[in-house]
mmCIF file of C-alpha atoms in Angstrom:
data_model
loop_
_atom_site.group_PDB
_atom_site.id
_atom_site.type_symbol
_atom_site.label_atom_id
_atom_site.label_comp_id
_atom_site.label_asym_id
_atom_site.label_seq_id
_atom_site.Cartn_x
_atom_site.Cartn_y
_atom_site.Cartn_z
ATOM 1 C CA ASP A 13 0.000 0.000 0.000
ATOM 2 C CA ALA A 14 1.262 3.479 -0.748
ATOM 3 C CA GLY A 15 1.965 5.479 2.357
ATOM 4 C CA VAL A 16 1.780 9.211 2.833
ATOM 5 C CA ILE A 17 3.676 10.822 -0.024
ATOM 6 C CA GLN A 18 5.445 14.126 0.379
ATOM 7 C CA SER A 19 7.295 16.202 -2.160
ATOM 8 C CA PRO A 20 9.879 17.443 -2.572
ATOM 9 C CA ARG A 21 12.147 15.431 -0.269
ATOM 10 C CA HIS A 22 14.625 18.272 -0.104
ATOM 11 C CA GLU A 23 14.305 21.962 -0.883
ATOM 12 C CA VAL A 24 17.014 24.577 -0.724
ATOM 13 C CA THR A 25 16.087 28.128 -1.559
ATOM 14 C CA GLU A 26 16.996 31.703 -0.784
ATOM 15 C CA MET A 27 15.178 33.758 1.770
ATOM 16 C CA GLY A 28 12.273 35.720 0.415
ATOM 17 C CA GLN A 29 11.280 33.014 -2.030
ATOM 18 C CA GLU A 30 7.961 31.224 -1.935
ATOM 19 C CA VAL A 31 8.103 27.597 -0.872
ATOM 20 C CA THR A 32 5.349 25.046 -1.476
ATOM 21 C CA LEU A 33 5.347 21.641 0.178
ATOM 22 C CA ARG A 34 2.994 18.950 -1.010
ATOM 23 C CA CYS A 35 1.340 15.964 0.576
ATOM 24 C CA LYS A 36 -0.795 13.100 -0.625
ATOM 25 C CA PRO A 37 -2.449 11.272 2.278
ATOM 26 C CA ILE A 38 -3.268 7.596 2.345
ATOM 27 C CA SER A 39 -6.432 6.865 0.427
ATOM 28 C CA GLY A 40 -9.419 6.668 2.746
ATOM 29 C CA HIS A 41 -7.834 8.699 5.508
ATOM 30 C CA ASN A 42 -9.905 11.733 6.406
ATOM 31 C CA SER A 43 -7.576 13.610 8.752
ATOM 32 C CA LEU A 44 -4.337 15.228 7.622
ATOM 33 C CA PHE A 45 -1.684 16.861 9.771
ATOM 34 C CA TRP A 46 1.293 19.109 9.045
ATOM 35 C CA TYR A 47 4.192 19.056 11.514
ATOM 36 C CA ARG A 48 7.495 20.892 11.708
ATOM 37 C CA GLN A 49 10.537 19.357 13.367
ATOM 38 C CA THR A 50 13.660 21.203 14.501
ATOM 39 C CA MET A 51 16.382 20.402 16.984
ATOM 40 C CA MET A 52 15.396 23.358 19.139
ATOM 41 C CA ARG A 53 11.633 22.848 19.270
ATOM 42 C CA GLY A 54 11.212 19.180 18.474
ATOM 43 C CA LEU A 55 8.019 18.122 16.713
ATOM 44 C CA GLU A 56 5.350 20.831 16.462
ATOM 45 C CA LEU A 57 1.849 20.444 15.078
ATOM 46 C CA LEU A 58 1.192 23.292 12.636
ATOM 47 C CA ILE A 59 -2.299 22.543 11.390
ATOM 48 C CA TYR A 60 -4.682 19.703 10.886
ATOM 49 C CA PHE A 61 -7.559 19.121 8.513
ATOM 50 C CA ASN A 62 -10.566 16.901 8.955
ATOM 51 C CA ASN A 63 -12.586 16.031 5.860
ATOM 52 C CA ASN A 64 -10.626 18.741 3.996
ATOM 53 C CA VAL A 65 -11.588 21.452 6.489
ATOM 54 C CA PRO A 66 -8.910 23.162 8.633
ATOM 55 C CA ILE A 67 -9.814 22.385 12.220
ATOM 56 C CA ASP A 68 -6.926 23.704 14.268
ATOM 57 C CA ASP A 69 -4.310 26.056 12.849
ATOM 58 C CA SER A 70 -3.138 27.427 16.174
ATOM 59 C CA GLY A 71 0.315 26.002 15.541
ATOM 60 C CA MET A 72 0.888 27.962 12.350
ATOM 61 C CA PRO A 73 3.705 30.318 13.300
ATOM 62 C CA GLU A 74 2.595 33.423 11.449
ATOM 63 C CA ASP A 75 0.822 34.786 8.430
ATOM 64 C CA ARG A 76 3.664 33.801 6.146
ATOM 65 C CA PHE A 77 2.454 30.216 6.522
ATOM 66 C CA SER A 78 -0.693 28.962 4.842
ATOM 67 C CA ALA A 79 -2.099 25.497 4.198
ATOM 68 C CA LYS A 80 -4.802 24.226 1.916
ATOM 69 C CA MET A 81 -6.544 20.961 1.250
ATOM 70 C CA PRO A 82 -8.542 21.355 -1.955
ATOM 71 C CA ASN A 83 -9.559 17.693 -1.993
ATOM 72 C CA ALA A 84 -9.210 14.508 0.009
ATOM 73 C CA SER A 85 -6.052 13.427 -1.765
ATOM 74 C CA PHE A 86 -3.900 16.545 -1.738
ATOM 75 C CA SER A 87 -2.668 19.230 0.616
ATOM 76 C CA THR A 88 -0.116 22.026 0.389
ATOM 77 C CA LEU A 89 1.809 24.014 2.950
ATOM 78 C CA LYS A 90 3.085 27.313 1.616
ATOM 79 C CA ILE A 91 5.592 29.749 3.088
ATOM 80 C CA GLN A 92 5.754 33.199 1.554
ATOM 81 C CA PRO A 93 8.147 34.896 1.998
ATOM 82 C CA SER A 94 10.495 32.288 3.451
ATOM 83 C CA GLU A 95 13.051 33.089 6.136
ATOM 84 C CA PRO A 96 16.147 31.197 7.377
ATOM 85 C CA ARG A 97 14.389 30.358 10.645
ATOM 86 C CA ASP A 98 11.852 28.342 8.649
ATOM 87 C CA SER A 99 14.561 25.766 7.951
ATOM 88 C CA ALA A 100 13.306 22.467 9.341
ATOM 89 C CA VAL A 101 11.923 19.095 8.367
ATOM 90 C CA TYR A 102 8.219 19.295 7.572
ATOM 91 C CA PHE A 103 6.149 16.148 7.987
ATOM 92 C CA CYS A 104 2.707 15.330 6.742
ATOM 93 C CA ALA A 105 0.663 12.621 8.454
ATOM 94 C CA SER A 106 -2.777 11.169 7.879
ATOM 95 C CA ARG A 107 -5.213 8.898 9.653
ATOM 96 C CA ARG A 108 -8.736 7.611 9.501
ATOM 97 C CA ASP A 109 -10.779 8.978 12.392
ATOM 98 C CA GLY A 110 -11.434 6.460 15.116
ATOM 99 C CA ASP A 111 -8.934 4.067 13.601
ATOM 100 C CA GLY A 112 -5.865 4.586 15.727
ATOM 101 C CA PRO A 113 -2.527 6.065 14.880
ATOM 102 C CA GLN A 114 -1.244 8.495 12.295
ATOM 103 C CA HIS A 115 0.880 7.454 9.367
ATOM 104 C CA PHE A 116 3.743 9.765 8.536
ATOM 105 C CA GLY A 117 5.375 10.688 5.268
ATOM 106 C CA ASP A 118 9.139 10.762 4.879
ATOM 107 C CA GLY A 119 9.240 14.527 5.317
ATOM 108 C CA THR A 120 10.555 17.479 3.362
ATOM 109 C CA ARG A 121 13.897 18.850 4.502
ATOM 110 C CA LEU A 122 13.740 22.592 3.919
ATOM 111 C CA SER A 123 16.783 24.840 3.999
ATOM 112 C CA ILE A 124 16.363 28.590 3.604
ATOM 113 C CA LEU A 125 19.622 30.359 2.904
ATOM 114 C CA GLY B 27 -5.600 19.353 29.152
ATOM 115 C CA ASN B 28 -4.005 16.037 28.299
ATOM 116 C CA SER B 29 -0.246 15.788 28.235
ATOM 117 C CA VAL B 30 2.494 13.232 27.708
ATOM 118 C CA THR B 31 5.787 13.378 29.582
ATOM 119 C CA GLN B 32 8.735 11.272 28.560
ATOM 120 C CA MET B 33 12.257 11.161 29.878
ATOM 121 C CA GLU B 34 14.637 13.655 28.392
ATOM 122 C CA GLY B 35 17.490 12.449 26.304
ATOM 123 C CA PRO B 36 19.857 11.796 24.978
ATOM 124 C CA VAL B 37 20.099 8.317 26.410
ATOM 125 C CA THR B 38 23.402 6.594 25.661
ATOM 126 C CA LEU B 39 23.837 2.864 26.188
ATOM 127 C CA SER B 40 26.232 0.160 25.138
ATOM 128 C CA GLU B 41 25.097 -2.579 22.806
ATOM 129 C CA GLU B 42 23.208 -5.393 24.571
ATOM 130 C CA ALA B 43 22.268 -3.157 27.507
ATOM 131 C CA PHE B 44 18.738 -3.067 28.919
ATOM 132 C CA LEU B 45 16.669 -0.093 27.834
ATOM 133 C CA THR B 46 13.879 1.756 29.587
ATOM 134 C CA ILE B 47 12.407 5.002 28.304
ATOM 135 C CA ASN B 48 9.816 6.332 30.712
ATOM 136 C CA CYS B 49 6.525 7.796 29.595
ATOM 137 C CA THR B 50 3.610 9.024 31.696
ATOM 138 C CA TYR B 51 0.371 10.557 30.555
ATOM 139 C CA THR B 52 -2.327 12.689 32.093
ATOM 140 C CA ALA B 53 -5.718 12.143 30.612
ATOM 141 C CA THR B 54 -9.330 11.808 31.534
ATOM 142 C CA GLY B 55 -10.701 8.459 30.610
ATOM 143 C CA TYR B 56 -8.578 5.794 28.991
ATOM 144 C CA PRO B 57 -6.567 6.903 26.002
ATOM 145 C CA SER B 58 -4.868 4.669 23.480
ATOM 146 C CA LEU B 59 -1.094 4.810 23.782
ATOM 147 C CA PHE B 60 1.605 4.460 21.160
ATOM 148 C CA TRP B 61 5.339 4.515 20.724
ATOM 149 C CA TYR B 62 6.716 5.893 17.471
ATOM 150 C CA VAL B 63 10.328 5.609 16.324
ATOM 151 C CA GLN B 64 12.185 7.984 14.035
ATOM 152 C CA TYR B 65 15.405 6.672 12.530
ATOM 153 C CA PRO B 66 17.957 9.229 11.297
ATOM 154 C CA GLY B 67 16.782 11.033 8.193
ATOM 155 C CA GLU B 68 13.404 9.303 8.148
ATOM 156 C CA GLY B 69 9.812 9.977 9.128
ATOM 157 C CA LEU B 70 8.079 8.676 12.219
ATOM 158 C CA GLN B 71 6.979 5.050 12.210
ATOM 159 C CA LEU B 72 4.568 3.345 14.554
ATOM 160 C CA LEU B 73 6.533 0.960 16.763
ATOM 161 C CA LEU B 74 3.845 -0.467 19.046
ATOM 162 C CA LYS B 75 0.534 0.353 20.635
ATOM 163 C CA ALA B 76 -1.852 -0.519 23.459
ATOM 164 C CA THR B 77 -5.492 0.451 23.508
ATOM 165 C CA LYS B 78 -6.631 -0.486 27.009
ATOM 166 C CA ALA B 79 -5.327 -0.966 30.521
ATOM 167 C CA ASP B 80 -2.942 -3.895 31.039
ATOM 168 C CA ASP B 81 -2.446 -4.347 27.297
ATOM 169 C CA LYS B 82 1.140 -4.989 26.283
ATOM 170 C CA GLY B 83 2.328 -3.746 22.917
ATOM 171 C CA SER B 84 5.402 -5.363 21.405
ATOM 172 C CA ASN B 85 7.449 -5.160 18.219
ATOM 173 C CA LYS B 86 11.101 -5.684 17.199
ATOM 174 C CA GLY B 87 11.983 -6.758 20.742
ATOM 175 C CA PHE B 88 10.473 -3.634 22.278
ATOM 176 C CA GLU B 89 7.628 -3.834 24.778
ATOM 177 C CA ALA B 90 5.433 -1.396 26.647
ATOM 178 C CA THR B 91 2.605 -2.127 29.095
ATOM 179 C CA TYR B 92 -0.346 0.195 29.578
ATOM 180 C CA ARG B 93 -0.495 0.731 33.340
ATOM 181 C CA LYS B 94 -3.570 2.589 34.443
ATOM 182 C CA GLU B 95 -2.601 2.718 38.125
ATOM 183 C CA THR B 96 0.601 4.611 37.385
ATOM 184 C CA THR B 97 -0.620 6.257 34.138
ATOM 185 C CA SER B 98 2.519 4.988 32.467
ATOM 186 C CA PHE B 99 3.568 3.350 29.225
ATOM 187 C CA HIS B 100 7.307 2.812 29.602
ATOM 188 C CA LEU B 101 9.227 1.441 26.625
ATOM 189 C CA GLU B 102 11.616 -1.448 27.315
ATOM 190 C CA LYS B 103 13.994 -3.671 25.411
ATOM 191 C CA GLY B 104 16.127 -6.378 26.922
ATOM 192 C CA SER B 105 19.167 -6.074 24.668
ATOM 193 C CA VAL B 106 19.605 -3.044 22.444
ATOM 194 C CA GLN B 107 21.489 -2.928 19.163
ATOM 195 C CA VAL B 108 23.313 -0.135 17.389
ATOM 196 C CA SER B 109 20.482 -0.131 14.839
ATOM 197 C CA ASP B 110 18.054 0.912 17.595
ATOM 198 C CA SER B 111 19.661 4.357 17.678
ATOM 199 C CA ALA B 112 16.789 6.708 16.930
ATOM 200 C CA VAL B 113 14.356 9.152 18.505
ATOM 201 C CA TYR B 114 11.409 7.578 20.321
ATOM 202 C CA PHE B 115 8.088 9.372 20.818
ATOM 203 C CA CYS B 116 5.387 8.451 23.292
ATOM 204 C CA VAL B 117 1.926 9.350 21.989
ATOM 205 C CA ASP B 118 -1.515 9.568 23.558
ATOM 206 C CA LEU B 119 -4.751 9.331 21.575
ATOM 207 C CA ASN B 120 -7.563 10.395 23.854
ATOM 208 C CA ARG B 121 -11.226 9.610 23.660
ATOM 209 C CA ASP B 122 -11.893 12.890 21.862
ATOM 210 C CA ASP B 123 -9.666 11.503 19.131
ATOM 211 C CA LYS B 124 -7.004 14.132 19.850
ATOM 212 C CA ILE B 125 -3.362 13.125 19.465
ATOM 213 C CA ILE B 126 -0.698 14.313 21.902
ATOM 214 C CA PHE B 127 3.012 13.718 21.227
ATOM 215 C CA GLY B 128 5.721 13.611 23.859
ATOM 216 C CA LYS B 129 8.857 15.621 23.153
ATOM 217 C CA GLY B 130 10.844 12.583 22.046
ATOM 218 C CA THR B 131 13.850 10.806 23.550
ATOM 219 C CA ARG B 132 17.016 10.433 21.515
ATOM 220 C CA LEU B 133 18.722 7.076 21.995
ATOM 221 C CA HIS B 134 22.382 6.428 21.119
ATOM 222 C CA ILE B 135 23.658 2.866 21.195
ATOM 223 C CA LEU B 136 27.427 2.453 21.244
ATOM 224 C CA PRO B 137 29.019 -0.626 19.670
#
């Protein structure tokens, strides 16, 4: 079975540029989560969607960050403009409500120069 | 609100040593409990789980028992290997279907 698919795996860009991270959840999963992981802060929940609707975005650091889920099989996390402190690994995870744990993608390693 | 507390790392052990990584939770009701593992450069993977009191989850030689009386779900392994070096996360899924992650414990196993 295909797991959660994230792209790109790595992104290196200059500050000020727009960055778009993509995620395809597991088919049939109706909740999708975006996390950010850094050495300093560990794993932080940024936002999660349920049935394509953003439910809790309290973890989104600031207005430069936005996330969308136009349909059940695709989500994006966008940073505009990007800053060096946004450098981190960004994970997407999905699950089926009431059916236990999340399944994580392999992450996108983002470096803002 | 609910929370998960796990021992701070890094934890450094020699190969074949006994491992315990402590995890306690605070929750109303009886959550489901999980351990995830993150190997270097990879995403998080489910390692084991327990969904009710006294359940024991096990996988790859790791075990954890859901102890209601101590609200704990400590991760144990009798003989660790270098390949077990990773970050381990204790996770609580409460009855409102909300997921809470612990901060993670980094484990280093020396050959």
